[in-house]
Amino acid sequence: MENNNKHSLLQPLITPISSPTTTTAAATAAAETSSTCYSLLDDHHYDPFIKSSKIISNTNFIFRILLVFLVASISIWANYEASRTFDINIVNDSKDSQAGKRFDLFYVSNDKATRIVLNTSSFVEHFLYNNNSNNIKPYTKKHIKSVTLRLVDRNLTAAAVTAAEDHHASGKYFKGYNYNYNYVIDINPMLIEDKDYNNMTFIVVGAIQRAMARIWLWDGGSRAPPRLVDGMVEYIVELAGFGRKGVSGGGGDGDGGRNLPDCGGGHRGWWEDKEPKEVAHYLQYYENYKKGFIQRLNEAMKDTWHDRMVDDVLGFPSMKICGLYNASFGSVVSPETRFV
C-alpha cells in the first residue's frame, strides 16, 4: 500500500512525452514562423544588399572599361613620344595676321603641324637610313636634337627656308663625333593664305617634306656641292609625291622619263649648272643602275667630299650612264651589256 502511494507521488516528476501529432504541428508552426522571418528578412534586409551589390558590380565594370581606355591612351601616347626622336617646337610669329590665325586654327590647335613634321621626317629617315641585315655597315644617322617649325611674319622668296641654329656645327661629323643639331624651318605665310584647304595642306606638307629631306642629308661638312645636295633633296621629295612639275615619274619636260637631258660635256661636276629637278633626274638613273646609290652617297658625304665621290659610290663613270638608258623599257642597261 505504501509502495503504491509513493509511486503516485513521484509520477508527476517525469516529463511527459508529446504525441506525434503535437510534434508535427509544432514543427510546422515553427517552420512557418521561420519562413515568415526569412521572408521578412528578404523583403526588408537582403534586397538593399543585393541592389547594392549590383551597383558595386556595375561600378567595377565601368571602372575596368575606363582602366582599359586609360592604358590604351597611355600606350598610344608612349608610342607617339617614342616616335619623336627629336624635340619639336611650333612657333607662330604672325599671330595677328590672317595667315597666322589660319595657321593656329588648322595646324597648331589640333597638333597637326607636329604630326606633319614627324611624318615627313619618318619618310626621309626610312629612306636614307634603312639599316637592315643586308648592310655590311650600318648607315650613320644624324643626331637631330630639335626642329622648330616657325611661321614667319614676312614673305619669303621660297616656300620654306631651312637653317641650322649652330652654323659652325651644321652638317659636321668629325672624327666619329656626331653633333646634336638644332634646326629651324621658316614657313612662308603666303602658303597659308590659299583658300582651298586641300591645296594649302598639300603645299605646306610638300614644303616641310623638302625641309626635312635637307635636314637629314649629310653635306660633307658643308663642302659638298649645293647643286648636288639640292638634287638629292628633290629626288627624295619626288619619292614622297611632292615633286615639282615635270619631275613626276623621274622624267623631265613631260617625256615620261624616257630621255636624259644633255650630259653637259662629260665633266665630273655635271650638276653645277643644272636645276635640282635635272640633277634628281640623273640620280634616278644612278639609283636604277645601282640600288641603294643615294643612301651610299649620303653615307659617303657624312664627313668629307671630293670630286670623284659620285663615281666611286657608283662604281662606274657617272657620265657614261647617259648612253646606258633603255628608252623602251625605262631601265638602265649594265655597262657590260652596252659596250660588248
PDB file of N, CA and C in Angstrom, residues 196-267:
ATOM      1  N   ASP A 196      41.766  77.301-100.669  1.00  0.00           N
ATOM      2  CA  ASP A 196      41.498  75.872-100.865  1.00  0.00           C
ATOM      3  C   ASP A 196      42.295  75.091 -99.818  1.00  0.00           C
ATOM      4  N   TYR A 197      41.587  74.520 -98.834  1.00  0.00           N
ATOM      5  CA  TYR A 197      42.268  73.858 -97.717  1.00  0.00           C
ATOM      6  C   TYR A 197      43.127  72.689 -98.198  1.00  0.00           C
ATOM      7  N   ASN A 198      42.606  71.853 -99.079  1.00  0.00           N
ATOM      8  CA  ASN A 198      43.355  70.692 -99.554  1.00  0.00           C
ATOM      9  C   ASN A 198      44.616  71.115-100.300  1.00  0.00           C
ATOM     10  N   ASN A 199      44.480  72.113-101.153  1.00  0.00           N
ATOM     11  CA  ASN A 199      45.642  72.596-101.893  1.00  0.00           C
ATOM     12  C   ASN A 199      46.660  73.216-100.939  1.00  0.00           C
ATOM     13  N   MET A 200      46.162  73.980 -99.964  1.00  0.00           N
ATOM     14  CA  MET A 200      47.047  74.597 -98.975  1.00  0.00           C
ATOM     15  C   MET A 200      47.825  73.538 -98.204  1.00  0.00           C
ATOM     16  N   THR A 201      47.124  72.498 -97.751  1.00  0.00           N
ATOM     17  CA  THR A 201      47.776  71.444 -96.975  1.00  0.00           C
ATOM     18  C   THR A 201      48.816  70.707 -97.810  1.00  0.00           C
ATOM     19  N   PHE A 202      48.501  70.440 -99.072  1.00  0.00           N
ATOM     20  CA  PHE A 202      49.453  69.757 -99.958  1.00  0.00           C
ATOM     21  C   PHE A 202      50.732  70.576-100.101  1.00  0.00           C
ATOM     22  N   ILE A 203      50.574  71.880-100.294  1.00  0.00           N
ATOM     23  CA  ILE A 203      51.741  72.749-100.463  1.00  0.00           C
ATOM     24  C   ILE A 203      52.545  72.843 -99.169  1.00  0.00           C
ATOM     25  N   VAL A 204      51.853  72.976 -98.045  1.00  0.00           N
ATOM     26  CA  VAL A 204      52.538  73.080 -96.750  1.00  0.00           C
ATOM     27  C   VAL A 204      53.302  71.795 -96.438  1.00  0.00           C
ATOM     28  N   VAL A 205      52.658  70.652 -96.618  1.00  0.00           N
ATOM     29  CA  VAL A 205      53.319  69.370 -96.347  1.00  0.00           C
ATOM     30  C   VAL A 205      54.505  69.183 -97.284  1.00  0.00           C
ATOM     31  N   GLY A 206      54.328  69.563 -98.561  1.00  0.00           N
ATOM     32  CA  GLY A 206      55.430  69.451 -99.516  1.00  0.00           C
ATOM     33  C   GLY A 206      56.622  70.303 -99.118  1.00  0.00           C
ATOM     34  N   ALA A 207      56.352  71.511 -98.632  1.00  0.00           N
ATOM     35  CA  ALA A 207      57.436  72.400 -98.204  1.00  0.00           C
ATOM     36  C   ALA A 207      58.171  71.824 -96.993  1.00  0.00           C
ATOM     37  N   ILE A 208      57.416  71.267 -96.053  1.00  0.00           N
ATOM     38  CA  ILE A 208      58.045  70.676 -94.862  1.00  0.00           C
ATOM     39  C   ILE A 208      58.789  69.396 -95.233  1.00  0.00           C
ATOM     40  N   GLN A 209      58.243  68.628 -96.189  1.00  0.00           N
ATOM     41  CA  GLN A 209      58.934  67.425 -96.646  1.00  0.00           C
ATOM     42  C   GLN A 209      60.292  67.780 -97.254  1.00  0.00           C
ATOM     43  N   ARG A 210      60.318  68.837 -98.040  1.00  0.00           N
ATOM     44  CA  ARG A 210      61.569  69.293 -98.646  1.00  0.00           C
ATOM     45  C   ARG A 210      62.569  69.718 -97.559  1.00  0.00           C
ATOM     46  N   ALA A 211      62.065  70.427 -96.564  1.00  0.00           N
ATOM     47  CA  ALA A 211      62.931  70.889 -95.478  1.00  0.00           C
ATOM     48  C   ALA A 211      63.503  69.716 -94.680  1.00  0.00           C
ATOM     49  N   MET A 212      62.666  68.713 -94.392  1.00  0.00           N
ATOM     50  CA  MET A 212      63.142  67.567 -93.614  1.00  0.00           C
ATOM     51  C   MET A 212      64.149  66.741 -94.405  1.00  0.00           C
ATOM     52  N   ALA A 213      63.985  66.684 -95.730  1.00  0.00           N
ATOM     53  CA  ALA A 213      64.972  65.980 -96.554  1.00  0.00           C
ATOM     54  C   ALA A 213      66.329  66.673 -96.445  1.00  0.00           C
ATOM     55  N   ARG A 214      66.301  67.995 -96.499  1.00  0.00           N
ATOM     56  CA  ARG A 214      67.571  68.742 -96.382  1.00  0.00           C
ATOM     57  C   ARG A 214      68.178  68.560 -94.997  1.00  0.00           C
ATOM     58  N   ILE A 215      67.354  68.506 -93.981  1.00  0.00           N
ATOM     59  CA  ILE A 215      67.858  68.360 -92.613  1.00  0.00           C
ATOM     60  C   ILE A 215      68.582  67.032 -92.432  1.00  0.00           C
ATOM     61  N   TRP A 216      68.029  65.947 -92.964  1.00  0.00           N
ATOM     62  CA  TRP A 216      68.590  64.624 -92.713  1.00  0.00           C
ATOM     63  C   TRP A 216      69.773  64.281 -93.619  1.00  0.00           C
ATOM     64  N   LEU A 217      69.948  64.986 -94.719  1.00  0.00           N
ATOM     65  CA  LEU A 217      71.056  64.693 -95.631  1.00  0.00           C
ATOM     66  C   LEU A 217      72.376  65.225 -95.072  1.00  0.00           C
ATOM     67  N   TRP A 218      73.420  64.404 -95.203  1.00  0.00           N
ATOM     68  CA  TRP A 218      74.764  64.895 -94.920  1.00  0.00           C
ATOM     69  C   TRP A 218      75.209  65.787 -96.079  1.00  0.00           C
ATOM     70  N   ASP A 219      76.181  66.651 -95.820  1.00  0.00           N
ATOM     71  CA  ASP A 219      76.674  67.520 -96.896  1.00  0.00           C
ATOM     72  C   ASP A 219      78.191  67.668 -96.870  1.00  0.00           C
ATOM     73  N   GLY A 220      78.876  66.622 -96.431  1.00  0.00           N
ATOM     74  CA  GLY A 220      80.337  66.643 -96.454  1.00  0.00           C
ATOM     75  C   GLY A 220      80.942  67.743 -95.614  1.00  0.00           C
ATOM     76  N   GLY A 221      80.326  68.041 -94.483  1.00  0.00           N
ATOM     77  CA  GLY A 221      80.833  69.125 -93.649  1.00  0.00           C
ATOM     78  C   GLY A 221      80.729  70.458 -94.348  1.00  0.00           C
ATOM     79  N   SER A 222      79.611  70.651 -95.061  1.00  0.00           N
ATOM     80  CA  SER A 222      79.333  71.886 -95.813  1.00  0.00           C
ATOM     81  C   SER A 222      80.233  72.043 -97.038  1.00  0.00           C
ATOM     82  N   ARG A 223      80.930  70.955 -97.439  1.00  0.00           N
ATOM     83  CA  ARG A 223      81.816  71.035 -98.602  1.00  0.00           C
ATOM     84  C   ARG A 223      81.213  70.412 -99.856  1.00  0.00           C
ATOM     85  N   ALA A 224      80.144  69.657 -99.710  1.00  0.00           N
ATOM     86  CA  ALA A 224      79.508  69.040-100.882  1.00  0.00           C
ATOM     87  C   ALA A 224      78.870  70.118-101.756  1.00  0.00           C
ATOM     88  N   PRO A 225      78.851  69.921-103.091  1.00  0.00           N
ATOM     89  CA  PRO A 225      78.276  70.924-103.991  1.00  0.00           C
ATOM     90  C   PRO A 225      76.799  71.166-103.685  1.00  0.00           C
ATOM     91  N   PRO A 226      76.385  72.401-103.442  1.00  0.00           N
ATOM     92  CA  PRO A 226      74.982  72.694-103.132  1.00  0.00           C
ATOM     93  C   PRO A 226      74.018  72.196-104.202  1.00  0.00           C
ATOM     94  N   ARG A 227      74.408  72.273-105.475  1.00  0.00           N
ATOM     95  CA  ARG A 227      73.528  71.820-106.552  1.00  0.00           C
ATOM     96  C   ARG A 227      73.273  70.315-106.460  1.00  0.00           C
ATOM     97  N   LEU A 228      74.296  69.567-106.094  1.00  0.00           N
ATOM     98  CA  LEU A 228      74.130  68.118-105.954  1.00  0.00           C
ATOM     99  C   LEU A 228      73.237  67.799-104.761  1.00  0.00           C
ATOM    100  N   VAL A 229      73.465  68.479-103.643  1.00  0.00           N
ATOM    101  CA  VAL A 229      72.641  68.257-102.452  1.00  0.00           C
ATOM    102  C   VAL A 229      71.191  68.632-102.738  1.00  0.00           C
ATOM    103  N   ASP A 230      70.982  69.748-103.444  1.00  0.00           N
ATOM    104  CA  ASP A 230      69.619  70.152-103.809  1.00  0.00           C
ATOM    105  C   ASP A 230      68.953  69.105-104.696  1.00  0.00           C
ATOM    106  N   GLY A 231      69.747  68.488-105.576  1.00  0.00           N
ATOM    107  CA  GLY A 231      69.208  67.422-106.424  1.00  0.00           C
ATOM    108  C   GLY A 231      68.812  66.201-105.614  1.00  0.00           C
ATOM    109  N   MET A 232      69.589  65.877-104.582  1.00  0.00           N
ATOM    110  CA  MET A 232      69.248  64.758-103.704  1.00  0.00           C
ATOM    111  C   MET A 232      67.969  65.059-102.929  1.00  0.00           C
ATOM    112  N   VAL A 233      67.830  66.309-102.489  1.00  0.00           N
ATOM    113  CA  VAL A 233      66.594  66.721-101.817  1.00  0.00           C
ATOM    114  C   VAL A 233      65.414  66.552-102.761  1.00  0.00           C
ATOM    115  N   GLU A 234      65.573  67.015-104.000  1.00  0.00           N
ATOM    116  CA  GLU A 234      64.495  66.917-104.986  1.00  0.00           C
ATOM    117  C   GLU A 234      64.125  65.459-105.256  1.00  0.00           C
ATOM    118  N   TYR A 235      65.118  64.584-105.294  1.00  0.00           N
ATOM    119  CA  TYR A 235      64.864  63.159-105.520  1.00  0.00           C
ATOM    120  C   TYR A 235      63.991  62.583-104.404  1.00  0.00           C
ATOM    121  N   ILE A 236      64.318  62.901-103.158  1.00  0.00           N
ATOM    122  CA  ILE A 236      63.552  62.390-102.017  1.00  0.00           C
ATOM    123  C   ILE A 236      62.137  62.952-102.018  1.00  0.00           C
ATOM    124  N   VAL A 237      62.025  64.252-102.302  1.00  0.00           N
ATOM    125  CA  VAL A 237      60.708  64.892-102.335  1.00  0.00           C
ATOM    126  C   VAL A 237      59.843  64.270-103.425  1.00  0.00           C
ATOM    127  N   GLU A 238      60.470  63.944-104.558  1.00  0.00           N
ATOM    128  CA  GLU A 238      59.732  63.291-105.648  1.00  0.00           C
ATOM    129  C   GLU A 238      59.241  61.911-105.223  1.00  0.00           C
ATOM    130  N   LEU A 239      60.065  61.176-104.496  1.00  0.00           N
ATOM    131  CA  LEU A 239      59.646  59.863-103.991  1.00  0.00           C
ATOM    132  C   LEU A 239      58.428  59.984-103.085  1.00  0.00           C
ATOM    133  N   ALA A 240      58.375  61.063-102.334  1.00  0.00           N
ATOM    134  CA  ALA A 240      57.259  61.278-101.405  1.00  0.00           C
ATOM    135  C   ALA A 240      56.006  61.786-102.105  1.00  0.00           C
ATOM    136  N   GLY A 241      56.123  62.108-103.398  1.00  0.00           N
ATOM    137  CA  GLY A 241      54.955  62.551-104.156  1.00  0.00           C
ATOM    138  C   GLY A 241      54.749  64.047-104.178  1.00  0.00           C
ATOM    139  N   PHE A 242      55.799  64.808-103.868  1.00  0.00           N
ATOM    140  CA  PHE A 242      55.681  66.269-103.853  1.00  0.00           C
ATOM    141  C   PHE A 242      56.639  66.925-104.838  1.00  0.00           C
ATOM    142  N   GLY A 243      56.980  66.210-105.921  1.00  0.00           N
ATOM    143  CA  GLY A 243      57.933  66.748-106.883  1.00  0.00           C
ATOM    144  C   GLY A 243      57.392  67.935-107.643  1.00  0.00           C
ATOM    145  N   ARG A 244      58.319  68.750-108.124  1.00  0.00           N
ATOM    146  CA  ARG A 244      57.931  69.893-108.931  1.00  0.00           C
ATOM    147  C   ARG A 244      57.425  69.429-110.281  1.00  0.00           C
ATOM    148  N   LYS A 245      56.728  70.300-110.959  1.00  0.00           N
ATOM    149  CA  LYS A 245      56.146  69.979-112.253  1.00  0.00           C
ATOM    150  C   LYS A 245      57.242  69.547-113.217  1.00  0.00           C
ATOM    151  N   GLY A 246      56.991  68.426-113.918  1.00  0.00           N
ATOM    152  CA  GLY A 246      57.955  67.940-114.887  1.00  0.00           C
ATOM    153  C   GLY A 246      58.890  66.894-114.332  1.00  0.00           C
ATOM    154  N   VAL A 247      58.844  66.636-113.013  1.00  0.00           N
ATOM    155  CA  VAL A 247      59.739  65.659-112.407  1.00  0.00           C
ATOM    156  C   VAL A 247      59.019  64.354-112.126  1.00  0.00           C
ATOM    157  N   SER A 248      57.690  64.365-112.128  1.00  0.00           N
ATOM    158  CA  SER A 248      56.906  63.182-111.788  1.00  0.00           C
ATOM    159  C   SER A 248      57.326  61.991-112.622  1.00  0.00           C
ATOM    160  N   GLY A 249      57.565  60.884-111.945  1.00  0.00           N
ATOM    161  CA  GLY A 249      57.986  59.678-112.646  1.00  0.00           C
ATOM    162  C   GLY A 249      59.451  59.695-112.996  1.00  0.00           C
ATOM    163  N   GLY A 250      60.163  60.736-112.586  1.00  0.00           N
ATOM    164  CA  GLY A 250      61.592  60.814-112.856  1.00  0.00           C
ATOM    165  C   GLY A 250      61.904  61.462-114.176  1.00  0.00           C
ATOM    166  N   GLY A 251      60.895  61.755-114.986  1.00  0.00           N
ATOM    167  CA  GLY A 251      61.156  62.335-116.295  1.00  0.00           C
ATOM    168  C   GLY A 251      61.141  63.834-116.252  1.00  0.00           C
ATOM    169  N   GLY A 252      61.641  64.422-117.294  1.00  0.00           N
ATOM    170  CA  GLY A 252      61.656  65.871-117.391  1.00  0.00           C
ATOM    171  C   GLY A 252      60.953  66.316-118.646  1.00  0.00           C
ATOM    172  N   ASP A 253      60.349  67.501-118.612  1.00  0.00           N
ATOM    173  CA  ASP A 253      59.724  68.102-119.785  1.00  0.00           C
ATOM    174  C   ASP A 253      58.642  67.233-120.380  1.00  0.00           C
ATOM    175  N   GLY A 254      57.985  66.449-119.535  1.00  0.00           N
ATOM    176  CA  GLY A 254      56.843  65.676-119.994  1.00  0.00           C
ATOM    177  C   GLY A 254      57.194  64.498-120.871  1.00  0.00           C
ATOM    178  N   ASP A 255      58.438  64.018-120.823  1.00  0.00           N
ATOM    179  CA  ASP A 255      58.829  62.895-121.686  1.00  0.00           C
ATOM    180  C   ASP A 255      58.613  61.559-121.024  1.00  0.00           C
ATOM    181  N   GLY A 256      58.033  61.546-119.785  1.00  0.00           N
ATOM    182  CA  GLY A 256      57.772  60.287-119.096  1.00  0.00           C
ATOM    183  C   GLY A 256      59.024  59.607-118.616  1.00  0.00           C
ATOM    184  N   GLY A 257      60.164  60.352-118.602  1.00  0.00           N
ATOM    185  CA  GLY A 257      61.393  59.754-118.076  1.00  0.00           C
ATOM    186  C   GLY A 257      62.124  58.925-119.102  1.00  0.00           C
ATOM    187  N   ARG A 258      61.836  59.124-120.411  1.00  0.00           N
ATOM    188  CA  ARG A 258      62.468  58.281-121.422  1.00  0.00           C
ATOM    189  C   ARG A 258      63.800  58.834-121.913  1.00  0.00           C
ATOM    190  N   ASN A 259      64.049  60.141-121.768  1.00  0.00           N
ATOM    191  CA  ASN A 259      65.263  60.748-122.291  1.00  0.00           C
ATOM    192  C   ASN A 259      65.981  61.547-121.216  1.00  0.00           C
ATOM    193  N   LEU A 260      67.287  61.390-121.163  1.00  0.00           N
ATOM    194  CA  LEU A 260      68.088  62.184-120.248  1.00  0.00           C
ATOM    195  C   LEU A 260      68.354  63.554-120.847  1.00  0.00           C
ATOM    196  N   PRO A 261      68.489  64.581-120.008  1.00  0.00           N
ATOM    197  CA  PRO A 261      68.929  65.871-120.530  1.00  0.00           C
ATOM    198  C   PRO A 261      70.377  65.787-120.988  1.00  0.00           C
ATOM    199  N   ASP A 262      70.864  66.839-121.591  1.00  0.00           N
ATOM    200  CA  ASP A 262      72.233  66.875-122.094  1.00  0.00           C
ATOM    201  C   ASP A 262      73.214  66.569-120.970  1.00  0.00           C
ATOM    202  N   CYS A 263      74.230  65.753-121.281  1.00  0.00           N
ATOM    203  CA  CYS A 263      75.174  65.335-120.249  1.00  0.00           C
ATOM    204  C   CYS A 263      76.139  66.428-119.839  1.00  0.00           C
ATOM    205  N   GLY A 264      76.181  67.499-120.548  1.00  0.00           N
ATOM    206  CA  GLY A 264      76.959  68.652-120.090  1.00  0.00           C
ATOM    207  C   GLY A 264      78.446  68.551-120.341  1.00  0.00           C
ATOM    208  N   GLY A 265      78.859  67.839-121.400  1.00  0.00           N
ATOM    209  CA  GLY A 265      80.261  67.867-121.785  1.00  0.00           C
ATOM    210  C   GLY A 265      81.123  66.797-121.154  1.00  0.00           C
ATOM    211  N   GLY A 266      80.545  65.956-120.304  1.00  0.00           N
ATOM    212  CA  GLY A 266      81.270  64.806-119.788  1.00  0.00           C
ATOM    213  C   GLY A 266      82.182  65.087-118.606  1.00  0.00           C
ATOM    214  N   HIS A 267      82.091  66.253-117.978  1.00  0.00           N
ATOM    215  CA  HIS A 267      82.947  66.537-116.831  1.00  0.00           C
ATOM    216  C   HIS A 267      82.308  65.993-115.557  1.00  0.00           C
TER     217      HIS A 267
END
